[in-house]
mmCIF file of C-alpha atoms in Angstrom:
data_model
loop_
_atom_site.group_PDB
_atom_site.id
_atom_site.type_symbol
_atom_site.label_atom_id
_atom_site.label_comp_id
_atom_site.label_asym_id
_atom_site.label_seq_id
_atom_site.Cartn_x
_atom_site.Cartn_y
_atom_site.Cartn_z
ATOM 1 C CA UNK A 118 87.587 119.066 102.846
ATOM 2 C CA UNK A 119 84.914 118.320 99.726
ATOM 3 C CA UNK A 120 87.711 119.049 97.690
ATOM 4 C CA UNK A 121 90.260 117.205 99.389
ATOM 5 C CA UNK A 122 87.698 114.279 99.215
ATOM 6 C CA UNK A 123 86.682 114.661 95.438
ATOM 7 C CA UNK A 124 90.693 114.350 94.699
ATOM 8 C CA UNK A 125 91.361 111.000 96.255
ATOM 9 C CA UNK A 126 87.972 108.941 94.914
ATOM 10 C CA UNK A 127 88.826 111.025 91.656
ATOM 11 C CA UNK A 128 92.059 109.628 91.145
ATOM 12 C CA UNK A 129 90.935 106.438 92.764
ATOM 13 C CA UNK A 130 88.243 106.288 90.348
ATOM 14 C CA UNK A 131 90.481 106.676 87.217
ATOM 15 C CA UNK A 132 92.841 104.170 88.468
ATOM 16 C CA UNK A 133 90.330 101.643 88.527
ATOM 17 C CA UNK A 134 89.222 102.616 85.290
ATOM 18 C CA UNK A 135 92.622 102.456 83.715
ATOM 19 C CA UNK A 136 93.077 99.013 85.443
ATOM 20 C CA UNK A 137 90.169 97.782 84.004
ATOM 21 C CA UNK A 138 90.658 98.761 80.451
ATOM 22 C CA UNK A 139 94.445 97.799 80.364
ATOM 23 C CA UNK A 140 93.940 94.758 82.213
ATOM 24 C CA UNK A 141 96.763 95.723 84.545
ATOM 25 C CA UNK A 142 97.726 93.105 87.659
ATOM 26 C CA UNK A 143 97.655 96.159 90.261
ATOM 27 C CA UNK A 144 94.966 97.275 91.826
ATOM 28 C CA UNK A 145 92.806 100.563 90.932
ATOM 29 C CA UNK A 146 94.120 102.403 93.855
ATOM 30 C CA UNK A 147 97.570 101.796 93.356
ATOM 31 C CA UNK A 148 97.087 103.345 89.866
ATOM 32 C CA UNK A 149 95.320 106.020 91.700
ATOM 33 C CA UNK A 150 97.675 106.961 94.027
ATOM 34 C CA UNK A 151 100.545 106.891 91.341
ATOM 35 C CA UNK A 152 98.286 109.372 89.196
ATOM 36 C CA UNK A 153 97.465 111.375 92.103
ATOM 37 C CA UNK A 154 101.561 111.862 92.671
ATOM 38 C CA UNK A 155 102.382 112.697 89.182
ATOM 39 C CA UNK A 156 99.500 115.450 89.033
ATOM 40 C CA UNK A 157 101.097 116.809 92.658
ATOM 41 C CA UNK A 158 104.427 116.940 90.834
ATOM 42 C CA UNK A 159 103.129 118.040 87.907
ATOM 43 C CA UNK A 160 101.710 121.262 89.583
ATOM 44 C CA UNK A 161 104.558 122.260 91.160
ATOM 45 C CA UNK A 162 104.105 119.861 94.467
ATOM 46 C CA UNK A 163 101.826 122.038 96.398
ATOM 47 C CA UNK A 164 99.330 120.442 98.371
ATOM 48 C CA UNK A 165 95.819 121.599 98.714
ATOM 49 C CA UNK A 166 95.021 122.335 102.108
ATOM 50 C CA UNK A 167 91.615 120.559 102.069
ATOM 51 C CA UNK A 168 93.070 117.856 100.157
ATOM 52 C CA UNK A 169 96.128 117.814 103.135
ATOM 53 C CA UNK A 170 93.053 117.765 106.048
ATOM 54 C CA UNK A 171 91.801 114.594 104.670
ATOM 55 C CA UNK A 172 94.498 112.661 103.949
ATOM 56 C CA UNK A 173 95.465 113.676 107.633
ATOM 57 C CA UNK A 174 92.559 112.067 108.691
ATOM 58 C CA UNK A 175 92.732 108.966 106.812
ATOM 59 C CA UNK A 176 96.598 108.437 107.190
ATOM 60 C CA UNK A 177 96.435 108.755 110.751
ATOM 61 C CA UNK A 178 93.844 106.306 111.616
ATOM 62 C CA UNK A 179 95.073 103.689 108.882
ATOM 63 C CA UNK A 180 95.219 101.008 111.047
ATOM 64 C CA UNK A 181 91.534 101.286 111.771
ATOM 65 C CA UNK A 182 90.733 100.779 108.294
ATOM 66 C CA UNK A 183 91.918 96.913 108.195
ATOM 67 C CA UNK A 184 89.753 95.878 111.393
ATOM 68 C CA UNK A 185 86.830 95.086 108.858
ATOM 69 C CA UNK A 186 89.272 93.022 106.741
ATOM 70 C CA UNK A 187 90.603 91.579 109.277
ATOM 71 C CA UNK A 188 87.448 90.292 111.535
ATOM 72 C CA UNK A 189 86.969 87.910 108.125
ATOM 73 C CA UNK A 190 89.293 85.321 109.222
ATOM 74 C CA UNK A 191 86.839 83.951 111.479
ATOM 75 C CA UNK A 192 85.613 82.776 108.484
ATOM 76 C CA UNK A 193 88.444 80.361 107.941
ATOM 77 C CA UNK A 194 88.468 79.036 111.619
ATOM 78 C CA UNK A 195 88.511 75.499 110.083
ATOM 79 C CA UNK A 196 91.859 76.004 108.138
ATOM 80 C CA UNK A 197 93.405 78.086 110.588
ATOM 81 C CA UNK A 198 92.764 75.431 113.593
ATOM 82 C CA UNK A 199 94.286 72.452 111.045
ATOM 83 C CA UNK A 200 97.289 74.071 109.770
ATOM 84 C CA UNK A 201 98.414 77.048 112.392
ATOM 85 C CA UNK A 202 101.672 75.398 113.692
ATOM 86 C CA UNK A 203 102.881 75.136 109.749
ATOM 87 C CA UNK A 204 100.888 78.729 109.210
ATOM 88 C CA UNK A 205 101.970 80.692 112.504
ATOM 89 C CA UNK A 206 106.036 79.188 111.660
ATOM 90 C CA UNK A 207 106.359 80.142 108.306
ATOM 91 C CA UNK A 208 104.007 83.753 108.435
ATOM 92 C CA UNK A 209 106.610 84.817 111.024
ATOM 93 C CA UNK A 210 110.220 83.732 109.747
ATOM 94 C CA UNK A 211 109.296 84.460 106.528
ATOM 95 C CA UNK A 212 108.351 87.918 107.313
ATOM 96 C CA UNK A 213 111.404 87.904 109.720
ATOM 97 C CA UNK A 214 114.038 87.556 107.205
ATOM 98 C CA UNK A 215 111.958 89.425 104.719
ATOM 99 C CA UNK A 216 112.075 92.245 106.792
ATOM 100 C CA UNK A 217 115.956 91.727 108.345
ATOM 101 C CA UNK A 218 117.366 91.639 104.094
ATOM 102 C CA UNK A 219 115.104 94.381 103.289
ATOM 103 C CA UNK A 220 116.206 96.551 106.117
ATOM 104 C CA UNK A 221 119.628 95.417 106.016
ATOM 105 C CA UNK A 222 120.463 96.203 102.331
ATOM 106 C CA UNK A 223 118.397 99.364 102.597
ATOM 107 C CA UNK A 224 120.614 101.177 105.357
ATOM 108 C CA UNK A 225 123.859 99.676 103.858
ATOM 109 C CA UNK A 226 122.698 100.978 99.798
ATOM 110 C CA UNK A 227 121.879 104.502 101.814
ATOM 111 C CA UNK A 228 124.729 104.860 103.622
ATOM 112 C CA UNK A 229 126.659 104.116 100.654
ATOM 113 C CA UNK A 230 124.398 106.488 98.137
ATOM 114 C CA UNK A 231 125.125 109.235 100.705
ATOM 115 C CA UNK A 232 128.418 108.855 101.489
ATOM 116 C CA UNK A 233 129.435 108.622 97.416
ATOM 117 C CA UNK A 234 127.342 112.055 97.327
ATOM 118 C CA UNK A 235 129.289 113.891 99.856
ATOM 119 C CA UNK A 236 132.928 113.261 98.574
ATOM 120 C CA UNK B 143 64.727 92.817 124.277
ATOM 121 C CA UNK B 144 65.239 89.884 122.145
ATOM 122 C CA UNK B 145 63.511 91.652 119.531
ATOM 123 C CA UNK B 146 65.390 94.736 119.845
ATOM 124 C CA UNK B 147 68.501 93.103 119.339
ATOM 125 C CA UNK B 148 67.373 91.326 116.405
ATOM 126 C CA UNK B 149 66.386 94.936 114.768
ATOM 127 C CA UNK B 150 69.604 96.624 115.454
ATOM 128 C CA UNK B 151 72.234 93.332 114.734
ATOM 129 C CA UNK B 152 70.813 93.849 111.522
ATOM 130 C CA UNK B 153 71.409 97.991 110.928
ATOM 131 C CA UNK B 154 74.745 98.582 109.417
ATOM 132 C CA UNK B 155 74.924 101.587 111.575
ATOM 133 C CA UNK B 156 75.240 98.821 114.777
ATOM 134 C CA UNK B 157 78.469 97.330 113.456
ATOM 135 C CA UNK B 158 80.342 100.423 112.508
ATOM 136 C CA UNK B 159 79.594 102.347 115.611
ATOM 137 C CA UNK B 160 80.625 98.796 117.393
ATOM 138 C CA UNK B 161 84.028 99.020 115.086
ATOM 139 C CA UNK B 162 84.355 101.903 115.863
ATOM 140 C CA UNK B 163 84.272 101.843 119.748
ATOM 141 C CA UNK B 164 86.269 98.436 119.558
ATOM 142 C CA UNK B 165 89.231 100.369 118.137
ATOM 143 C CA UNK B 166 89.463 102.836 120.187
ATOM 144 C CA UNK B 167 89.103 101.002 123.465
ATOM 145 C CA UNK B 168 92.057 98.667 122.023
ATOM 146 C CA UNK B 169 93.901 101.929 121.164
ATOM 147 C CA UNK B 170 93.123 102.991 124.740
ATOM 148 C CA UNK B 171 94.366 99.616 126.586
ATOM 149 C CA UNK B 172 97.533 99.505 124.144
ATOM 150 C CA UNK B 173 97.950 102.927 125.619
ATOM 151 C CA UNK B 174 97.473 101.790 129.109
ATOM 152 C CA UNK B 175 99.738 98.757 128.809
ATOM 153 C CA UNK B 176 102.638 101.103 127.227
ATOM 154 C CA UNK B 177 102.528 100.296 123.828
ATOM 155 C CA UNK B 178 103.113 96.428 124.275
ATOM 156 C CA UNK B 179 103.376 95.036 120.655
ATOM 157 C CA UNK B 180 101.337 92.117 121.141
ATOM 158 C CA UNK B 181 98.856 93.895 121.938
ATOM 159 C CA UNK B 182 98.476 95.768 118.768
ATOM 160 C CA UNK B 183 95.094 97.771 118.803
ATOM 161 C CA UNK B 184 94.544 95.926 115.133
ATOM 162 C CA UNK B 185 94.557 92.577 117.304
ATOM 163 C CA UNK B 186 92.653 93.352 119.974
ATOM 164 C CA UNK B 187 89.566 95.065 118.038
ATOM 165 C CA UNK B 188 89.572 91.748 115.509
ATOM 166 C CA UNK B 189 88.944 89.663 119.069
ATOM 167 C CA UNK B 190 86.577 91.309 120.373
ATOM 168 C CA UNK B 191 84.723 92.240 117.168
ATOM 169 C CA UNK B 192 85.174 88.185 116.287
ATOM 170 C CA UNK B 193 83.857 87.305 119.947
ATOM 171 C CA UNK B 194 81.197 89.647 120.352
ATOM 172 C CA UNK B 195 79.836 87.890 116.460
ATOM 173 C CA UNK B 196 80.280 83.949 117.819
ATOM 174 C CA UNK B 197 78.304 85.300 120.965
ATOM 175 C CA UNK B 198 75.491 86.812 119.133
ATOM 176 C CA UNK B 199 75.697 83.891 116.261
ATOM 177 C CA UNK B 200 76.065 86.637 113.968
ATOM 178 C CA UNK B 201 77.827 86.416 110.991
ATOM 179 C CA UNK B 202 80.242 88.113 109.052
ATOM 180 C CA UNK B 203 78.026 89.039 106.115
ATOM 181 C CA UNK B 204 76.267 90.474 108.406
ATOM 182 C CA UNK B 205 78.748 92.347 110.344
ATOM 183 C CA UNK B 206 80.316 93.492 106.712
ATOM 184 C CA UNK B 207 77.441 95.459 105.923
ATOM 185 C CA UNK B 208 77.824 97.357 108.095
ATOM 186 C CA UNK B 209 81.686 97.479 108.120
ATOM 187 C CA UNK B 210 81.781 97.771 104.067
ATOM 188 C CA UNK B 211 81.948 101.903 105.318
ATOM 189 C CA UNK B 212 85.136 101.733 107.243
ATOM 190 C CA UNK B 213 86.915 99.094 104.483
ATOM 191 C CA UNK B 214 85.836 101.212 101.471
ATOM 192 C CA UNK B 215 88.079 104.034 103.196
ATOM 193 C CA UNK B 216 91.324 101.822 102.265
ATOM 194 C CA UNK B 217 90.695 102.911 98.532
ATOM 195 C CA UNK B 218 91.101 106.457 98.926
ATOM 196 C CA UNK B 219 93.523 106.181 102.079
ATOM 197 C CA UNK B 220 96.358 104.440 99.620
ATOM 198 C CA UNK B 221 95.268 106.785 96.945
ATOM 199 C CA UNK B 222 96.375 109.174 100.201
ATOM 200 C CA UNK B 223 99.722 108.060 100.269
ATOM 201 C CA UNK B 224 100.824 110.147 97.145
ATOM 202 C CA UNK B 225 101.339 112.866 99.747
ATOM 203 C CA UNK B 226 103.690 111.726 101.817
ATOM 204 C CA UNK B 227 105.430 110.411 99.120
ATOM 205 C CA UNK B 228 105.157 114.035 97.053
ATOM 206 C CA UNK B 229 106.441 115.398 100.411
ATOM 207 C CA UNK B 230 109.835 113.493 100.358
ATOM 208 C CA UNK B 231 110.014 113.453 96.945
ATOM 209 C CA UNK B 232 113.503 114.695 96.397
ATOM 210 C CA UNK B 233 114.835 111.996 98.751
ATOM 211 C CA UNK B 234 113.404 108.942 96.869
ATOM 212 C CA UNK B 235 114.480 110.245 93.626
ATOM 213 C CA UNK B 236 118.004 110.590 95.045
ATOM 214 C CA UNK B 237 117.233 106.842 96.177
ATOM 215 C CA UNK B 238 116.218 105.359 93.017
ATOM 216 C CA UNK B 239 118.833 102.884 92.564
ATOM 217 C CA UNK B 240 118.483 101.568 96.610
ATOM 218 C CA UNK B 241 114.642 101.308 96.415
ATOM 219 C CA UNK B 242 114.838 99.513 93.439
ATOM 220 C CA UNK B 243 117.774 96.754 94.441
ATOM 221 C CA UNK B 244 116.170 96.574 98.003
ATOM 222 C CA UNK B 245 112.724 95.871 96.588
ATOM 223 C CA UNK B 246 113.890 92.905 93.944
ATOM 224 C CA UNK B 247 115.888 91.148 96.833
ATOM 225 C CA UNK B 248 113.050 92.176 99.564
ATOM 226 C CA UNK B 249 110.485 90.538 97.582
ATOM 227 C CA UNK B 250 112.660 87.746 96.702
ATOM 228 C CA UNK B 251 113.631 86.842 99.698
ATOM 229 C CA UNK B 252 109.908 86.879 100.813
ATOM 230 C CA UNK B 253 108.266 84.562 98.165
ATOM 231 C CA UNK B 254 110.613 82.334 98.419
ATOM 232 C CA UNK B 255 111.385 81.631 101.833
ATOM 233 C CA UNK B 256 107.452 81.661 102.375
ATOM 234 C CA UNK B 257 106.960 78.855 100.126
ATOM 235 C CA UNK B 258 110.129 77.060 101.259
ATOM 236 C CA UNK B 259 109.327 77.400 104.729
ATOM 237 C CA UNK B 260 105.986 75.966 104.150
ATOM 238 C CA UNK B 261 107.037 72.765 101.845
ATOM 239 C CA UNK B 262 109.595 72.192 104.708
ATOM 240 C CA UNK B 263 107.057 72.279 107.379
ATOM 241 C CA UNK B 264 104.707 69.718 104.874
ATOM 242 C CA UNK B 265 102.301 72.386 103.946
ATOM 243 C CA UNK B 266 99.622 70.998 100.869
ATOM 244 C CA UNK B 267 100.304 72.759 97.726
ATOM 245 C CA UNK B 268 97.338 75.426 97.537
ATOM 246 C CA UNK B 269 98.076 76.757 101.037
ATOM 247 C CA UNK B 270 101.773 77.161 99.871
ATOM 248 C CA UNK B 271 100.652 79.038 97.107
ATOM 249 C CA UNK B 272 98.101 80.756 99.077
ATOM 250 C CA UNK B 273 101.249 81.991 101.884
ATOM 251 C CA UNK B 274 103.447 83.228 98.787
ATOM 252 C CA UNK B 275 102.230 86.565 98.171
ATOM 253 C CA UNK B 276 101.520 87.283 102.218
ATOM 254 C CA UNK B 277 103.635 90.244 102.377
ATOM 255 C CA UNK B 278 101.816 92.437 99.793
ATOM 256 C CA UNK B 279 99.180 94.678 100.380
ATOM 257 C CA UNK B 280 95.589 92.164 99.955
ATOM 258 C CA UNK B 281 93.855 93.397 96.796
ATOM 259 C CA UNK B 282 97.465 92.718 95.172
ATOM 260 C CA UNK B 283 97.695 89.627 97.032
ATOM 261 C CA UNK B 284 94.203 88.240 96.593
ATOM 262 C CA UNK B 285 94.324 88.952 92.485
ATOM 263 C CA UNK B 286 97.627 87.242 92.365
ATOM 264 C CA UNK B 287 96.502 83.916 94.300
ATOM 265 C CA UNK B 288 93.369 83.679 91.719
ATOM 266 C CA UNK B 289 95.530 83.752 89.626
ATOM 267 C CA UNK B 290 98.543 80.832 90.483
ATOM 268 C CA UNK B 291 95.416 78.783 92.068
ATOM 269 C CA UNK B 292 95.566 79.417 96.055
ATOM 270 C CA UNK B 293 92.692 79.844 98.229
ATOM 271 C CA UNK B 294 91.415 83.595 97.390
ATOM 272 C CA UNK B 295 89.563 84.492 100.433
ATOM 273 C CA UNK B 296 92.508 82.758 102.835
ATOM 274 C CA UNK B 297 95.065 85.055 101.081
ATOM 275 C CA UNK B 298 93.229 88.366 102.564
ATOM 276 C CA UNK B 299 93.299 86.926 106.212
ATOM 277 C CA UNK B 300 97.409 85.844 106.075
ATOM 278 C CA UNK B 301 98.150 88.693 104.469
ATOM 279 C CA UNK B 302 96.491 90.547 107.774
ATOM 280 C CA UNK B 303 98.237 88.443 109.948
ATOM 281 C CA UNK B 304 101.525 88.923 108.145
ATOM 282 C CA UNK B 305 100.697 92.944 109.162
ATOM 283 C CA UNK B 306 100.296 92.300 112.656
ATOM 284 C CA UNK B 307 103.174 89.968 112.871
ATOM 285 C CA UNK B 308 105.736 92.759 110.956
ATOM 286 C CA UNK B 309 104.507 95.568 113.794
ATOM 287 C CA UNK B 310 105.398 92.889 116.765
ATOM 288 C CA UNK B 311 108.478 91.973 115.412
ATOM 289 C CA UNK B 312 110.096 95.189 113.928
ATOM 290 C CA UNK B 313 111.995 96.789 116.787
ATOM 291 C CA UNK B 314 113.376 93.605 117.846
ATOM 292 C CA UNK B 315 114.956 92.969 113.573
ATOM 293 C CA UNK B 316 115.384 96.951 114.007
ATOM 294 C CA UNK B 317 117.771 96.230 117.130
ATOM 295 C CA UNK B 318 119.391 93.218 115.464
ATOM 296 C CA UNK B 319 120.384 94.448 112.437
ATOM 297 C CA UNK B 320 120.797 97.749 113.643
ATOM 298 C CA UNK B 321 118.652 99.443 110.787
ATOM 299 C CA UNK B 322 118.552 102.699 112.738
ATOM 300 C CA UNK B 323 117.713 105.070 109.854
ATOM 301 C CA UNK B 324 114.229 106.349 109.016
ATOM 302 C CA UNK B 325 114.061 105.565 105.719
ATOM 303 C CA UNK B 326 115.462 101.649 105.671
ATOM 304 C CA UNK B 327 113.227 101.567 108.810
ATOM 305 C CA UNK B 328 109.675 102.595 106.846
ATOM 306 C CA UNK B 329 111.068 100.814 103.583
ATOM 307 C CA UNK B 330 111.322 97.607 104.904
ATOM 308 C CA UNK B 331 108.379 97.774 106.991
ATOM 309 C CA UNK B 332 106.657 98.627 104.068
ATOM 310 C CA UNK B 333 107.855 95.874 101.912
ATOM 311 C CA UNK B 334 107.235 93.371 104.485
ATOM 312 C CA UNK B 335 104.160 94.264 106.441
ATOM 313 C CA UNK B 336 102.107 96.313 103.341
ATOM 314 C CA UNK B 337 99.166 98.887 104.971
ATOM 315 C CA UNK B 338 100.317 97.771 108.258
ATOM 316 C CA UNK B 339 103.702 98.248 108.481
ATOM 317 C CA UNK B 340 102.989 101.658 106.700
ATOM 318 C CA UNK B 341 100.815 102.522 109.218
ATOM 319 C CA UNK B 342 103.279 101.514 111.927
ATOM 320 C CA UNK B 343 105.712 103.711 110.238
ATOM 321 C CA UNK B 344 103.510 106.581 109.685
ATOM 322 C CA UNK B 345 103.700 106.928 113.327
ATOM 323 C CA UNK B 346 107.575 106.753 113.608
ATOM 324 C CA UNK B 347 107.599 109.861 111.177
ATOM 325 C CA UNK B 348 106.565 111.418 107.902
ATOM 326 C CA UNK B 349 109.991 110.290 106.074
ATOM 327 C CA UNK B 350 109.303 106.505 107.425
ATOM 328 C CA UNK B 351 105.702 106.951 106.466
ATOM 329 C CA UNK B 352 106.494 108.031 102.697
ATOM 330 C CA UNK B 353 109.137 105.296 102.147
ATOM 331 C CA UNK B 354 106.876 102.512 103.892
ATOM 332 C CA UNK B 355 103.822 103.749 101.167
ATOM 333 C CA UNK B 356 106.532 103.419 98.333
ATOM 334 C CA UNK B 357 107.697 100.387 99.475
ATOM 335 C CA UNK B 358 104.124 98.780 99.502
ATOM 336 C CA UNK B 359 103.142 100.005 95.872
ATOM 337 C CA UNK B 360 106.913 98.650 94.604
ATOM 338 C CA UNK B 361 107.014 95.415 96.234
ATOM 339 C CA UNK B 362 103.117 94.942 95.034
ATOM 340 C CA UNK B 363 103.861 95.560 91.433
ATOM 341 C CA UNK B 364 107.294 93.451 91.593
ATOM 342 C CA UNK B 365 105.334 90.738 93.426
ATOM 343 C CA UNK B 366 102.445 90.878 90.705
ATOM 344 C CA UNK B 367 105.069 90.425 88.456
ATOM 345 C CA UNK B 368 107.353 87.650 89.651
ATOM 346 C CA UNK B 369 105.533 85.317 91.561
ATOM 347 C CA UNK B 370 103.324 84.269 88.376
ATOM 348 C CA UNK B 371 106.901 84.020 86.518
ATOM 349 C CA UNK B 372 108.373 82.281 89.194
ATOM 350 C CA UNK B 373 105.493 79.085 90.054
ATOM 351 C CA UNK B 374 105.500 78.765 86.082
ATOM 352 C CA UNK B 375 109.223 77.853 86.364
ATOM 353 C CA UNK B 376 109.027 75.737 89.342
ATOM 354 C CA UNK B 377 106.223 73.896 88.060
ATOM 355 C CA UNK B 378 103.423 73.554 90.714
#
C-alpha cells in the first residue's frame, strides 16, 4: 500500500514539477497521471498490487473527494442569489447539449470504427 | 459547553470526521431513496456541511483546514486514473481517431453554447467568461479563467455544479439519444461533467470509468488550448 502510495504523489510530484518549469496550461496532476500511464506501458502494463489497492480506494470513493471543493460556494452566496436564473439556465443546457453531441458522435464514430474493422 | 465547541470547531480533525460522516449518511439516504439523481450524495453532504457552518457562524477557512486532507486526495486520485486507462488500453488506441473528433466538437460545442447561452440570457461579461470553461475539471478551469479575466474562485464552484448537474441529467440524454454503449457513455460523461461524471461512470463499469478519465484529461488540455484562442478572436 506504501508503495502503491509513493507511486501516485511520485508521479504527481513530477508532474507538477514539469508544469512548473515548462510553464504548461495543465495542471501537475494531469502531467502526473499521463507519466504514470506511459511508465505502466512502458513496463509491460502490469500493475502493482499495492499500487492497484490504493487506487481502488481512491477511485471508488471519488466523489467524496469534491465535497470540500464543493462546500466553497457558500462563499459566493451573493453572486449565486443575483444571477441563478441566467446561471442555473445556461449550466444545464449547456452541459445538456454538451453531453447529447459528445455522446452522440461518440457511439456513431464507434460503431462505425468497429464495423470498418470487422469487414 | 460553549467552550467546548469553540475548542473543537477549531481542530481540523472536527471537520473531516464531520465530512466524513456527512457523506456517508448522504450515500446512505441516496441508497434509501433508490438512487434518485437529485439527490446525489455530492449534493446532499455540500447542504448539510454548508448548513451545519451558517448555524455555527463558522466559516469556510475554517472548515478548509480541516477539509484541505480530503481535497489534497484529488491530486493523487487523477494521478489514479492512469490505471483504468492502462487497463483498456488497447481499446482507446483502437479509438484514437473517435476520441479525438468527439473531444474537438465536445468541447466546442460546450464553450460555445455556454457563453452564448449566457449573452442570450443578459449575463455581464466576466460571469460569461467565468461559465466558459465549466465543463473541465477545476484546476484546468480555474487557471484558464485567470487567465481570459473571469472570476477565479466562482469558476471552481460552477464547475462543481456543472458535475452534479451532468450525473442528474445523464440517463435521461443517455435514453434520448440512445448512447447505449459503455464507452460513448463514460466519454461523454467525462467530457462534460470532468471528476464527476468520471466518478459517475466509474460506477457504471471499468471500460466507462477509463474512457470518462481520458475524456477529462483530453477535453482539459483542448479546452486550455482553445478557449484562450477563441475570446482573443471574438474580442471580449
Amino acid at each position: 500500500m506504501l508503495l502503491g502510495l509513493l507511486i501516485l504523489l511520485g508521479c504527481q510530484l513530477i508532474g507538477e514539477l514539469l508544469v512548473v518549469a515548462l510553464g504548461l496550461p495543465v495542471p501537475g496532476p494531469v502531467v502526473g497521471m499521463l507519466l504514470l500511464l506511459s511508465l505502466l506501458l512502458l513496463t509491460g502494463r502490469r500493475v502493482p498490487e499495492a499500487l492497484r489497492k490504493v487506487v481502488d480506494g481512491l477511485l471508488g470513493h471519488l466523489a467524496l473527494l469534491f465535497v470540500p471543493a464543493g462546500v466553497g460556494l457558500m462563499n459566493h452566496f451573493g453572486l449565486l442569489a443575483r444571477e441563478w436564473v441566467m446561471l442555473a439556465v445556461t449550466l444545464v443546457v449547456s452541459t445538456a447539449i454538451t453531453m447529447a453531441v459528445t455522446g452522440w458522435l461518440m457511439s456513431r464514430l464507434a460503431r462505425r470504427f468497429s464495423a470498418k474493422e470487422e469487414l | 459547553m460553549t467552550s467546548f465547541w469553540v475548542y473543537f470547531s477549531a481542530r481540523p480533525l472536527l471537520w473531516i470526521v464531520l465530512t466524513l460522516a456527512a457523506f456517508m449518511f448522504s450515500r446512505w439516504l441516496n441508497k434509501r431513496l433508490g438512487g434518485l439523481a437529485l439527490f446525489q450524495p455530492v449534493l446532499i453532504s455540500m447542504v448539510i456541511l454548508i448548513s451545519l457552518l451558517v448555524a455555527t457562524g463558522t466559516d469556510y477557512d475554517t472548515y478548509f483546514e480541516g477539509a484541505q486532507f480530503i481535497h489534497f486526495l484529488l491530486g493523487p486520485a487523477t494521478v489514479a486514473l492512469a490505471i483504468p486507462l492502462c487497463d483498456y488500453f488497447d481499446r482507446v488506441r483502437k479509438m484514437w481517431l473517435p476520441i479525438l473528433i468527439a473531444s474537438l466538437c465536445g468541447v466546442f460545442t460546450a464553450v460555445v453554447s455556454a457563453a452564448g447561452i449566457a449573452w442570450l440570457l443578459g449575463g455581464e461579461t466576466r460571469t460569461i467568461l467565468t461559465l466558459v470553461p465549466k465543463s473541465v475539471t477545476s484546476p484546468i478551469a480555474i487557471g484558464i479563467v485567470e487567465k481570459i479575466g473571469g472570476y477565479p474562485s466562482m469558476a471552481a464552484g460552477l464547475v462543481l455544479i456543472t458535475g452534479m448537474i451532468g450525473c442528474v441529467i445523464a440517463p435521461r440524454v443517455f435514453r434520448l439519444m440512445k448512447i447505449e454503449d459503455e464507452v460513448s457513455r463514460g466519454f461523454c460523461l467525462g467530457l462534460s461533467a470532468h471528476g464527476l461524471g468520471t466518478a459517475y461512470a466509474l460506477g457504471l463499469s471499468g471500460m466507462a470509468g477509463a474512457f470518462a478519465g481520458l475524456a477529462m484529461g483530453v477535453a482539459g488540455l483542448v479546452t486550455a488550448f482553445l478557449v484562450p484562442l477563441l475570446v482573443s478572436i471574438v474580442g471580449f
